[in-house]
Tab-separated table of N, CA and C in Angstrom:
chain	number	residue	atom	x	y	z
A	1	GLY	N	-51.149	66.537	30.041
A	1	GLY	CA	-51.281	65.265	29.891
A	1	GLY	C	-52.654	64.980	31.236
A	2	LEU	N	-52.503	63.453	31.097
A	2	LEU	CA	-53.770	63.152	31.723
A	2	LEU	C	-53.901	63.445	33.769
A	3	LEU	N	-52.932	63.489	34.092
A	3	LEU	CA	-52.726	64.191	35.046
A	3	LEU	C	-52.764	65.792	35.681
A	4	HIS	N	-52.899	66.706	34.126
A	4	HIS	CA	-53.242	68.257	34.213
A	4	HIS	C	-54.997	68.199	34.163
A	5	CYS	N	-55.046	67.526	32.931
A	5	CYS	CA	-56.741	67.344	32.852
A	5	CYS	C	-57.498	66.813	34.692
A	6	VAL	N	-56.873	65.259	35.589
A	6	VAL	CA	-57.158	65.928	36.554
A	6	VAL	C	-57.129	66.682	37.474
A	7	LYS	N	-55.964	67.163	37.622
A	7	LYS	CA	-56.416	68.177	38.646
A	7	LYS	C	-56.420	69.625	37.899
A	8	SER	N	-57.031	70.291	36.670
A	8	SER	CA	-58.116	71.090	36.213
A	8	SER	C	-59.182	70.637	36.452
A	9	MET	N	-59.467	69.077	36.240
A	9	MET	CA	-61.144	68.982	36.545
A	9	MET	C	-61.094	69.329	38.534
A	10	LEU	N	-59.929	68.089	39.126
A	10	LEU	CA	-60.450	68.935	40.679
A	10	LEU	C	-61.517	70.304	41.407
A	11	LYS	N	-60.084	71.378	40.928
A	11	LYS	CA	-60.350	72.469	40.281
A	11	LYS	C	-61.362	73.001	40.661
A	12	VAL	N	-62.177	72.699	39.260
A	12	VAL	CA	-63.405	73.129	38.804
A	12	VAL	C	-64.879	72.412	40.375
A	13	ALA	N	-64.810	71.218	40.227
A	13	ALA	CA	-65.697	70.508	41.370
A	13	ALA	C	-64.941	70.118	42.568
A	14	GLU	N	-64.440	71.839	43.484
A	14	GLU	CA	-63.427	70.978	44.509
A	14	GLU	C	-64.716	71.073	45.907
A	15	LYS	N	-65.766	70.948	45.734
A	15	LYS	CA	-66.506	71.412	46.927
A	15	LYS	C	-67.926	69.737	45.959
A	16	THR	N	-67.529	68.702	45.685
A	16	THR	CA	-68.735	68.014	45.149
A	16	THR	C	-68.015	66.896	45.135
A	17	ASN	N	-68.987	66.093	45.890
A	17	ASN	CA	-69.039	64.464	45.930
A	17	ASN	C	-68.086	63.658	44.729
A	18	ILE	N	-66.715	63.170	44.750
A	18	ILE	CA	-66.656	62.435	43.715
A	18	ILE	C	-66.130	61.032	43.515
A	19	VAL	N	-66.523	60.130	42.654
A	19	VAL	CA	-65.829	58.876	42.426
A	19	VAL	C	-65.044	58.780	41.557
A	20	LEU	N	-63.632	58.985	41.005
A	20	LEU	CA	-62.371	59.128	40.373
A	20	LEU	C	-62.644	57.492	40.035
A	21	VAL	N	-62.685	56.691	39.088
A	21	VAL	CA	-62.033	55.471	38.690
A	21	VAL	C	-60.369	56.027	38.459
A	22	GLY	N	-60.091	54.769	38.244
A	22	GLY	CA	-59.065	55.051	38.089
A	22	GLY	C	-59.190	53.773	36.133
A	23	LEU	N	-58.026	54.108	35.429
A	23	LEU	CA	-57.527	53.649	34.383
A	23	LEU	C	-57.428	51.523	34.028
A	24	PRO	N	-58.802	51.265	33.791
A	24	PRO	CA	-58.586	49.910	32.993
A	24	PRO	C	-57.174	49.565	32.652
A	25	TYR	N	-56.739	47.839	33.035
A	25	TYR	CA	-55.967	46.986	32.466
A	25	TYR	C	-56.291	47.210	30.838
A	26	ARG	N	-54.979	47.072	30.157
A	26	ARG	CA	-55.455	46.299	28.655
A	26	ARG	C	-54.977	44.677	28.757
A	27	HIS	N	-55.476	44.120	28.151
A	27	HIS	CA	-54.656	43.056	27.705
A	27	HIS	C	-54.783	43.004	25.819
A	28	ASP	N	-55.261	43.818	25.418
A	28	ASP	CA	-54.818	43.520	23.958
A	28	ASP	C	-53.683	44.177	23.521
A	29	LYS	N	-53.098	45.148	24.819
A	29	LYS	CA	-51.585	45.758	24.399
A	29	LYS	C	-51.019	45.954	25.853
A	30	PRO	N	-50.591	44.979	26.718
A	30	PRO	CA	-50.243	44.158	27.839
A	30	PRO	C	-48.885	45.651	27.830
A	31	SER	N	-48.398	45.773	27.310
A	31	SER	CA	-47.221	46.860	26.776
A	31	SER	C	-47.328	47.538	27.738
A	32	LEU	N	-48.938	48.398	27.844
A	32	LEU	CA	-48.552	49.717	28.161
A	32	LEU	C	-49.669	49.574	29.741
A	33	ASN	N	-49.689	48.182	30.706
A	33	ASN	CA	-50.436	48.084	31.229
A	33	ASN	C	-48.955	49.187	32.747
A	34	ASP	N	-48.078	48.794	32.652
A	34	ASP	CA	-47.562	49.229	33.738
A	34	ASP	C	-47.314	51.173	33.669
A	35	LEU	N	-47.834	51.680	32.679
A	35	LEU	CA	-46.945	52.784	31.734
A	35	LEU	C	-49.469	53.228	33.010
A	36	ILE	N	-49.870	52.506	32.898
A	36	ILE	CA	-52.000	51.851	33.377
A	36	ILE	C	-50.846	52.607	35.021
A	37	SER	N	-50.934	51.533	35.944
A	37	SER	CA	-50.291	51.461	36.511
A	37	SER	C	-50.277	52.437	37.108
A	38	SER	N	-48.468	52.905	36.549
A	38	SER	CA	-47.810	54.445	36.940
A	38	SER	C	-48.963	55.210	37.150
A	39	LEU	N	-49.382	55.560	36.128
A	39	LEU	CA	-50.350	56.921	35.990
A	39	LEU	C	-52.170	56.305	37.436
A	40	ASN	N	-52.240	55.286	37.638
A	40	ASN	CA	-53.369	54.937	38.720
A	40	ASN	C	-52.627	55.429	39.650
A	41	THR	N	-51.160	54.888	39.979
A	41	THR	CA	-50.801	55.166	41.199
A	41	THR	C	-50.554	56.940	41.671
A	42	GLN	N	-50.219	57.321	40.629
A	42	GLN	CA	-49.904	59.627	40.416
A	42	GLN	C	-50.933	59.883	40.806
A	43	ILE	N	-52.437	59.339	40.193
A	43	ILE	CA	-54.219	59.866	40.251
A	43	ILE	C	-54.442	59.383	41.789
A	44	GLN	N	-54.241	58.323	42.287
A	44	GLN	CA	-53.745	58.184	43.420
A	44	GLN	C	-53.458	59.137	44.470
A	45	ASN	N	-52.166	58.965	44.380
A	45	ASN	CA	-51.698	60.117	45.091
A	45	ASN	C	-51.851	61.228	45.125
A	46	LEU	N	-52.305	61.632	43.978
A	46	LEU	CA	-53.155	63.391	44.102
A	46	LEU	C	-54.381	63.515	44.755
A	47	VAL	N	-55.327	62.739	44.502
A	47	VAL	CA	-56.308	62.788	45.073
A	47	VAL	C	-56.567	62.682	47.018
A	48	SER	N	-55.277	61.208	47.251
A	48	SER	CA	-55.706	60.762	48.158
A	48	SER	C	-55.848	61.701	49.735
A	49	SER	N	-55.618	62.597	49.593
A	49	SER	CA	-55.984	64.306	50.719
A	49	SER	C	-56.852	64.746	50.652
A	50	LEU	N	-57.555	64.158	49.574
A	50	LEU	CA	-58.928	65.169	49.429
A	50	LEU	C	-59.892	64.670	50.002
A	51	LYS	N	-60.938	65.306	50.858
A	51	LYS	CA	-61.853	64.344	51.095
A	51	LYS	C	-63.042	64.323	50.671
A	52	THR	N	-62.820	65.447	49.754
A	52	THR	CA	-64.232	65.029	48.744
A	52	THR	C	-64.214	64.151	47.228
A	53	ILE	N	-63.195	63.546	47.504
A	53	ILE	CA	-62.821	62.464	46.252
A	53	ILE	C	-62.858	60.384	47.110
A	54	THR	N	-63.209	59.709	45.975
A	54	THR	CA	-63.003	58.201	46.496
A	54	THR	C	-62.094	57.980	45.143
A	55	PHE	N	-60.836	57.216	45.960
A	55	PHE	CA	-60.167	56.913	44.037
A	55	PHE	C	-60.997	55.641	44.127
A	56	LEU	N	-61.406	54.944	42.735
A	56	LEU	CA	-61.823	53.192	43.190
A	56	LEU	C	-60.530	53.001	41.827
A	57	SER	N	-60.155	52.002	42.409
A	57	SER	CA	-59.379	51.296	41.838
A	57	SER	C	-59.561	50.123	40.988
A	58	LEU	N	-59.470	49.570	39.245
A	58	LEU	CA	-59.940	48.563	38.939
A	58	LEU	C	-59.044	47.255	38.974
A	59	ILE	N	-58.182	47.456	40.214
A	59	ILE	CA	-57.069	46.042	40.422
A	59	ILE	C	-57.681	44.765	40.497
A	60	PRO	N	-58.566	44.851	41.817
A	60	PRO	CA	-60.161	43.214	41.465
A	60	PRO	C	-60.412	43.363	40.249
A	61	ILE	N	-60.287	43.579	39.036
A	61	ILE	CA	-60.661	43.946	38.098
A	61	ILE	C	-59.608	43.735	36.875
A	62	ARG	N	-58.311	43.057	37.254
A	62	ARG	CA	-57.319	43.413	36.204
A	62	ARG	C	-56.976	42.387	35.770
A	63	GLY	N	-57.897	40.951	35.282
A	63	GLY	CA	-57.453	39.410	35.306
A	63	GLY	C	-58.669	39.166	33.588
A	64	PRO	N	-57.630	38.728	32.488
A	64	PRO	CA	-57.667	38.835	32.091
A	64	PRO	C	-59.502	38.195	31.396
A	65	SER	N	-59.629	36.749	32.084
A	65	SER	CA	-61.383	36.598	32.378
A	65	SER	C	-62.254	37.433	32.656
A	66	TYR	N	-62.058	39.233	33.307
A	66	TYR	CA	-62.842	39.944	33.005
A	66	TYR	C	-62.482	40.881	31.678
A	67	TYR	N	-62.660	40.807	30.778
A	67	TYR	CA	-61.992	40.938	29.225
A	67	TYR	C	-62.799	40.067	28.364
A	68	SER	N	-63.150	40.910	27.176
A	68	SER	CA	-63.432	40.269	25.826
A	68	SER	C	-62.727	39.860	25.281
A	69	ARG	N	-62.685	38.938	24.363
A	69	ARG	CA	-61.980	37.971	24.031
A	69	ARG	C	-60.210	39.211	23.179
A	70	MET	N	-61.067	40.435	22.619
A	70	MET	CA	-59.895	41.116	22.239
A	70	MET	C	-58.805	41.824	23.357
A	71	GLY	N	-59.708	41.868	24.107
A	71	GLY	CA	-58.469	42.676	25.448
A	71	GLY	C	-59.187	43.982	25.774
A	72	LEU	N	-59.582	44.378	24.857
A	72	LEU	CA	-59.622	46.268	25.314
A	72	LEU	C	-61.050	46.428	26.836
A	73	HIS	N	-62.294	46.188	26.335
A	73	HIS	CA	-62.992	46.070	26.361
A	73	HIS	C	-64.067	44.930	28.388
A	74	PHE	N	-64.301	45.263	29.026
A	74	PHE	CA	-65.290	44.217	29.587
A	74	PHE	C	-66.366	43.216	29.453
A	75	ASN	N	-65.929	41.991	29.466
A	75	ASN	CA	-66.571	41.643	29.586
A	75	ASN	C	-68.347	41.243	30.394
A	76	LEU	N	-68.912	40.255	30.599
A	76	LEU	CA	-69.968	40.866	31.291
A	76	LEU	C	-69.963	40.583	32.868
A	77	THR	N	-68.630	39.414	32.967
A	77	THR	CA	-68.009	39.580	34.555
A	77	THR	C	-67.588	40.542	34.520
A	78	GLY	N	-66.783	41.303	34.002
A	78	GLY	CA	-66.387	42.381	34.377
A	78	GLY	C	-66.793	43.718	34.309
A	79	LYS	N	-68.233	43.625	33.463
A	79	LYS	CA	-69.573	44.315	33.631
A	79	LYS	C	-69.856	44.464	35.073
A	80	ARG	N	-70.233	43.588	35.532
A	80	ARG	CA	-71.078	43.416	36.779
A	80	ARG	C	-70.122	43.698	38.138
A	81	VAL	N	-69.111	42.639	37.696
A	81	VAL	CA	-68.008	43.548	39.085
A	81	VAL	C	-67.598	45.352	38.583
A	82	PHE	N	-67.714	45.627	37.999
A	82	PHE	CA	-66.995	46.583	38.045
A	82	PHE	C	-68.381	47.326	38.242
A	83	VAL	N	-69.597	47.474	38.080
A	83	VAL	CA	-70.503	47.994	38.946
A	83	VAL	C	-71.063	47.558	39.832
A	84	GLN	N	-70.961	46.625	40.143
A	84	GLN	CA	-71.166	46.397	41.850
A	84	GLN	C	-69.916	47.179	43.285
A	85	LEU	N	-68.380	47.385	42.546
A	85	LEU	CA	-67.434	48.107	43.439
A	85	LEU	C	-67.715	49.652	43.189
A	86	LEU	N	-68.419	50.094	42.030
A	86	LEU	CA	-68.939	51.565	41.474
A	86	LEU	C	-69.751	51.365	42.647
A	87	PHE	N	-71.257	50.798	42.527
A	87	PHE	CA	-72.284	50.873	43.954
A	87	PHE	C	-71.723	51.632	44.500
A	88	LYS	N	-70.833	50.205	45.411
A	88	LYS	CA	-70.250	50.028	47.070
A	88	LYS	C	-69.500	51.278	46.905
A	89	SER	N	-68.906	52.219	45.766
A	89	SER	CA	-67.856	53.228	46.353
A	89	SER	C	-68.964	54.319	46.284
A	90	ILE	N	-70.415	54.448	45.608
A	90	ILE	CA	-71.031	55.100	46.031
A	90	ILE	C	-72.004	55.751	46.719
A	91	GLN	N	-72.229	53.701	46.636
A	91	GLN	CA	-73.033	53.989	48.684
A	91	GLN	C	-72.276	54.638	50.268
A	92	GLU	N	-71.374	53.846	49.698
A	92	GLU	CA	-70.298	54.648	50.635
A	92	GLU	C	-70.311	55.583	50.947
A	93	VAL	N	-70.130	56.658	49.686
A	93	VAL	CA	-70.210	58.092	50.009
A	93	VAL	C	-71.321	58.713	49.857
A	94	LEU	N	-72.476	57.900	50.220
A	94	LEU	CA	-73.587	58.591	50.360
A	94	LEU	C	-74.051	57.832	51.669
A	95	GLU	N	-73.248	57.125	52.212
A	95	GLU	CA	-73.633	56.570	53.772
A	95	GLU	C	-72.884	57.838	54.966
A	96	LEU	N	-71.803	57.964	54.560
A	96	LEU	CA	-71.400	58.768	55.048
A	96	LEU	C	-71.177	60.422	54.595
A	97	GLY	N	-71.732	60.491	54.064
A	97	GLY	CA	-72.068	62.009	53.479
A	97	GLY	C	-70.877	62.910	52.679
A	98	PHE	N	-69.867	61.942	53.114
A	98	PHE	CA	-68.623	62.786	52.155
A	98	PHE	C	-67.681	61.521	51.923
A	99	SER	N	-66.459	62.154	50.983
A	99	SER	CA	-65.661	60.558	50.790
A	99	SER	C	-64.474	60.519	51.756
A	100	THR	N	-64.404	59.257	51.456
A	100	THR	CA	-63.306	58.966	52.675
A	100	THR	C	-62.475	59.241	52.341
A	101	SER	N	-61.921	59.961	50.922
A	101	SER	CA	-60.583	59.542	50.133
A	101	SER	C	-59.593	57.889	49.928
A	102	SER	N	-60.887	57.131	50.374
A	102	SER	CA	-59.971	55.738	50.339
A	102	SER	C	-59.981	55.190	48.938
A	103	VAL	N	-59.964	54.036	49.191
A	103	VAL	CA	-58.944	53.163	48.230
A	103	VAL	C	-60.403	51.955	47.464
A	104	ALA	N	-61.715	52.235	46.719
A	104	ALA	CA	-61.974	51.079	47.156
A	104	ALA	C	-61.257	50.389	46.246
A	105	THR	N	-61.613	48.940	46.802
A	105	THR	CA	-60.000	48.149	45.293
A	105	THR	C	-61.083	46.488	45.519
A	106	HIS	N	-61.793	46.228	46.608
A	106	HIS	CA	-63.098	45.255	46.998
A	106	HIS	C	-64.504	44.541	46.860
A	107	VAL	N	-65.231	43.954	46.567
A	107	VAL	CA	-65.993	43.388	47.078
A	107	VAL	C	-66.304	42.593	47.135
A	108	GLY	N	-67.541	41.676	46.822
A	108	GLY	CA	-68.137	40.280	47.103
A	108	GLY	C	-67.861	40.652	45.482
A	109	THR	N	-66.872	39.855	45.354
A	109	THR	CA	-67.019	39.527	43.870
A	109	THR	C	-67.171	38.372	43.086
A	110	GLN	N	-67.525	37.497	44.175
A	110	GLN	CA	-68.547	36.028	43.388
A	110	GLN	C	-70.087	36.252	43.627
A	111	ASP	N	-70.310	37.271	44.368
A	111	ASP	CA	-71.910	37.403	44.222
A	111	ASP	C	-72.356	38.727	43.244
A	112	ALA	N	-71.502	39.530	42.729
A	112	ALA	CA	-71.337	40.481	41.353
A	112	ALA	C	-71.097	39.096	39.943
A	113	LEU	N	-70.227	37.902	40.461
A	113	LEU	CA	-69.960	37.624	39.232
A	113	LEU	C	-71.961	36.410	39.008
A	114	HIS	N	-72.132	35.873	40.281
A	114	HIS	CA	-73.055	35.561	40.021
A	114	HIS	C	-74.913	35.738	39.609
A	115	SER	N	-75.346	37.346	40.030
A	115	SER	CA	-75.991	38.262	40.496
A	115	SER	C	-76.480	39.026	39.007
A	116	THR	N	-77.754	38.404	39.504
A	116	THR	CA	-77.859	39.444	38.087
A	116	THR	C	-79.459	40.514	38.588
A	117	GLN	N	-79.428	40.653	39.824
A	117	GLN	CA	-79.920	41.638	40.633
A	117	GLN	C	-79.217	43.014	41.491
A	118	CYS	N	-79.873	44.214	41.654
A	118	CYS	CA	-78.891	45.147	42.488
A	118	CYS	C	-79.223	44.486	43.974
A	119	GLN	N	-78.297	44.545	44.755
A	119	GLN	CA	-79.306	44.687	46.114
A	119	GLN	C	-79.829	45.827	46.495
A	120	VAL	N	-80.945	46.086	47.285
A	120	VAL	CA	-81.301	47.946	47.625
A	120	VAL	C	-80.433	47.934	48.921
A	121	VAL	N	-80.095	49.321	49.887
A	121	VAL	CA	-79.387	49.660	50.097
A	121	VAL	C	-80.039	48.980	51.643
A	122	SER	N	-79.707	48.962	52.658
A	122	SER	CA	-80.560	49.032	53.874
A	122	SER	C	-80.679	50.239	54.645
A	123	GLN	N	-80.045	51.670	53.678
A	123	GLN	CA	-81.059	52.876	54.506
A	123	GLN	C	-81.378	52.537	54.337
A	124	PRO	N	-82.543	54.265	54.397
A	124	PRO	CA	-83.325	54.772	53.999
A	124	PRO	C	-81.851	56.110	52.196
A	125	LEU	N	-83.550	55.287	51.387
A	125	LEU	CA	-82.752	56.773	50.888
A	125	LEU	C	-83.007	57.997	50.838
A	126	PRO	N	-82.389	58.837	50.466
A	126	PRO	CA	-82.137	60.300	50.445
A	126	PRO	C	-84.162	60.742	49.918
A	127	THR	N	-84.651	61.631	50.132
A	127	THR	CA	-85.299	62.265	49.305
A	127	THR	C	-85.072	63.233	48.355
A	128	PRO	N	-86.118	62.840	47.523
A	128	PRO	CA	-86.237	63.767	45.986
A	128	PRO	C	-85.162	65.481	45.904
A	129	VAL	N	-84.197	65.396	45.491
A	129	VAL	CA	-83.588	67.122	45.831
A	129	VAL	C	-84.758	68.194	44.510
A	130	SER	N	-84.992	68.851	44.970
A	130	SER	CA	-85.265	69.969	43.737
A	130	SER	C	-84.222	70.425	42.927
A	131	ILE	N	-84.599	70.122	41.880
A	131	ILE	CA	-83.458	70.533	40.977
A	131	ILE	C	-84.261	71.382	39.380
A	132	SER	N	-83.751	72.735	39.636
A	132	SER	CA	-83.938	73.702	38.786
A	132	SER	C	-86.221	73.621	38.126
A	133	GLY	N	-86.426	73.476	39.929
A	133	GLY	CA	-88.085	72.802	39.623
A	133	GLY	C	-88.968	71.549	39.165
A	134	GLN	N	-87.174	70.657	39.202
A	134	GLN	CA	-87.956	69.059	38.827
A	134	GLN	C	-87.010	68.078	40.183
A	135	ASN	N	-87.853	67.245	40.150
A	135	ASN	CA	-87.324	66.336	41.378
A	135	ASN	C	-86.531	65.413	40.771
A	136	SER	N	-85.879	65.272	41.561
A	136	SER	CA	-84.713	64.325	41.372
A	136	SER	C	-85.258	62.608	40.964
A	137	CYS	N	-84.552	62.301	40.442
A	137	CYS	CA	-84.312	61.182	39.177
A	137	CYS	C	-84.143	60.019	40.671
A	138	LEU	N	-83.966	60.517	41.273
A	138	LEU	CA	-83.618	59.021	42.787
A	138	LEU	C	-85.411	59.085	43.382
A	139	PRO	N	-85.115	57.753	43.350
A	139	PRO	CA	-86.703	56.905	44.337
A	139	PRO	C	-85.921	57.605	45.820
A	140	SER	N	-87.972	58.358	46.141
A	140	SER	CA	-87.546	57.971	48.055
A	140	SER	C	-87.667	57.274	48.695
A	141	ALA	N	-87.800	56.892	49.944
A	141	ALA	CA	-87.684	56.134	50.443
A	141	ALA	C	-89.579	55.149	50.061
A	142	ASN	N	-90.218	55.911	50.019
A	142	ASN	CA	-91.972	55.519	49.772
A	142	ASN	C	-92.573	55.239	48.733
A	143	SER	N	-91.332	55.101	47.254
A	143	SER	CA	-91.575	55.352	46.192
A	143	SER	C	-91.984	53.841	46.349
A	144	PRO	N	-93.223	53.857	44.995
A	144	PRO	CA	-93.895	52.832	44.641
A	144	PRO	C	-93.589	51.842	43.550
A	145	GLN	N	-92.093	52.122	43.133
A	145	GLN	CA	-91.268	51.222	43.004
A	145	GLN	C	-89.973	50.310	44.019
A	146	LEU	N	-90.014	50.922	45.815
A	146	LEU	CA	-89.271	49.789	45.753
A	146	LEU	C	-90.439	49.177	47.026
A	147	ALA	N	-91.444	49.976	47.554
A	147	ALA	CA	-92.805	49.724	47.907
A	147	ALA	C	-93.198	48.371	47.725
A	148	SER	N	-93.234	48.077	45.814
A	148	SER	CA	-94.005	46.774	45.409
A	148	SER	C	-93.062	45.571	45.284
A	149	HIS	N	-91.714	45.838	46.188
A	149	HIS	CA	-91.055	44.553	46.044
A	149	HIS	C	-90.553	44.205	47.390
A	150	ASP	N	-90.741	42.391	47.290
A	150	ASP	CA	-91.207	41.431	48.725
A	150	ASP	C	-89.626	41.681	49.149
A	151	SER	N	-88.487	41.042	48.004
A	151	SER	CA	-87.877	40.391	48.493
A	151	SER	C	-86.306	41.924	48.162
A	152	ASP	N	-85.353	41.716	48.439
A	152	ASP	CA	-84.135	42.745	49.163
A	152	ASP	C	-83.268	42.599	47.915
A	153	THR	N	-83.711	42.383	47.195
A	153	THR	CA	-84.019	42.707	45.464
A	153	THR	C	-84.615	43.303	44.626
A	154	LEU	N	-83.597	44.479	43.734
A	154	LEU	CA	-84.498	44.784	42.165
A	154	LEU	C	-83.715	43.998	41.673
A	155	PRO	N	-84.816	44.093	40.328
A	155	PRO	CA	-84.605	43.689	39.078
A	155	PRO	C	-83.446	44.676	38.527
A	156	LEU	N	-82.699	44.627	37.673
A	156	LEU	CA	-81.684	45.499	36.885
A	156	LEU	C	-83.067	46.168	36.172
A	157	PRO	N	-82.471	47.583	35.735
A	157	PRO	CA	-82.936	48.095	34.688
A	157	PRO	C	-83.132	46.981	33.648
A	158	ARG	N	-83.776	47.905	32.731
A	158	ARG	CA	-83.666	47.448	31.172
A	158	ARG	C	-83.316	48.093	29.774
A	159	ILE	N	-81.843	48.153	28.839
A	159	ILE	CA	-81.387	49.152	28.802
A	159	ILE	C	-82.716	48.749	26.747
A	160	PRO	N	-82.670	49.830	26.952
A	160	PRO	CA	-83.250	49.846	25.842
A	160	PRO	C	-82.905	49.550	24.346
A	161	SER	N	-83.529	48.747	23.816
A	161	SER	CA	-83.220	48.849	22.263
A	161	SER	C	-83.316	49.456	20.690
A	162	ARG	N	-82.633	49.029	20.142
A	162	ARG	CA	-83.032	49.561	18.433
A	162	ARG	C	-84.160	49.203	18.329
A	163	THR	N	-84.906	48.275	18.949
A	163	THR	CA	-86.020	47.347	17.808
A	163	THR	C	-87.366	47.821	18.784
A	164	ASP	N	-87.183	49.431	19.895
A	164	ASP	CA	-88.295	49.326	20.542
A	164	ASP	C	-88.649	50.084	20.177
A	165	LYS	N	-90.033	50.577	19.467
A	165	LYS	CA	-91.699	50.912	18.979
A	165	LYS	C	-90.485	52.410	19.402
A	166	PRO	N	-90.284	52.884	20.759
A	166	PRO	CA	-89.941	54.850	20.372
A	166	PRO	C	-88.600	55.010	20.031
A	167	PHE	N	-87.857	54.174	20.170
A	167	PHE	CA	-86.829	54.237	19.422
A	167	PHE	C	-86.880	54.043	17.350
A	168	LEU	N	-87.774	53.209	16.869
A	168	LEU	CA	-88.277	52.948	15.484
A	168	LEU	C	-88.936	55.046	15.724
A	169	GLU	N	-89.875	54.708	16.150
A	169	GLU	CA	-90.614	56.159	16.018
A	169	GLU	C	-89.498	56.983	15.302
A	170	LYS	N	-88.844	57.480	16.915
A	170	LYS	CA	-88.153	58.934	16.688
A	170	LYS	C	-86.679	58.567	15.456
A	171	SER	N	-86.408	57.424	14.901
A	171	SER	CA	-85.417	57.451	14.185
A	171	SER	C	-86.284	57.897	12.977
A	172	ALA	N	-87.639	56.920	12.728
A	172	ALA	CA	-88.364	57.366	11.018
A	172	ALA	C	-88.550	59.288	11.382
A	173	ALA	N	-89.290	59.056	12.366
A	173	ALA	CA	-88.644	60.444	12.463
A	173	ALA	C	-87.981	61.904	12.013
A	174	ASN	N	-86.781	60.957	12.589
A	174	ASN	CA	-85.465	61.979	12.289
A	174	ASN	C	-85.207	62.033	10.536
A	175	GLU	N	-85.542	60.939	9.982
A	175	GLU	CA	-85.542	60.280	8.367
A	175	GLU	C	-86.515	61.197	7.800
A	176	MET	N	-87.568	61.472	8.104
A	176	MET	CA	-88.672	62.128	7.858
A	176	MET	C	-87.939	63.759	7.942
A	177	VAL	N	-87.006	63.718	8.480
A	177	VAL	CA	-86.835	65.656	8.365
A	177	VAL	C	-85.169	66.009	7.682
A	178	THR	N	-84.659	65.325	7.726
A	178	THR	CA	-83.225	64.833	6.849
A	178	THR	C	-82.725	65.260	5.472
């Protein structure tokens, strides 16, 4: 089952820092929430002694106000809080250089609820790492993207849409091939 999959993944990635996200609750099928809670506890116990794993609990966003009307997927508020929790967990791993096997369970949810921007990490960003001769996509501390901002926040990236010109051109090219 699920625990076997988690154990297998941990064996393969034992020297890799991982933020393992707990299972979200289900408001469309609340009868599953006891099972979900039990599985999250088992997974948390499984990884609690491992230095390279941080378990990210989704308990702070278990209420129905964080989910869509259907109760399965996060709504915008739930997504914002989830991103804040994930960002905080990743930031802690990067600052410490390794995971603390902590359970990340809280973040300034009020900030997450009202913010449409990401905060810039106050620590210097790591230098891009060469991967197969290519630079990492992480910006360096001297990056022009970061240098051009006067405030302590950056706008959220824009997600491409189906109406974007490159997407339409690519779709048209794919239709011509098939």
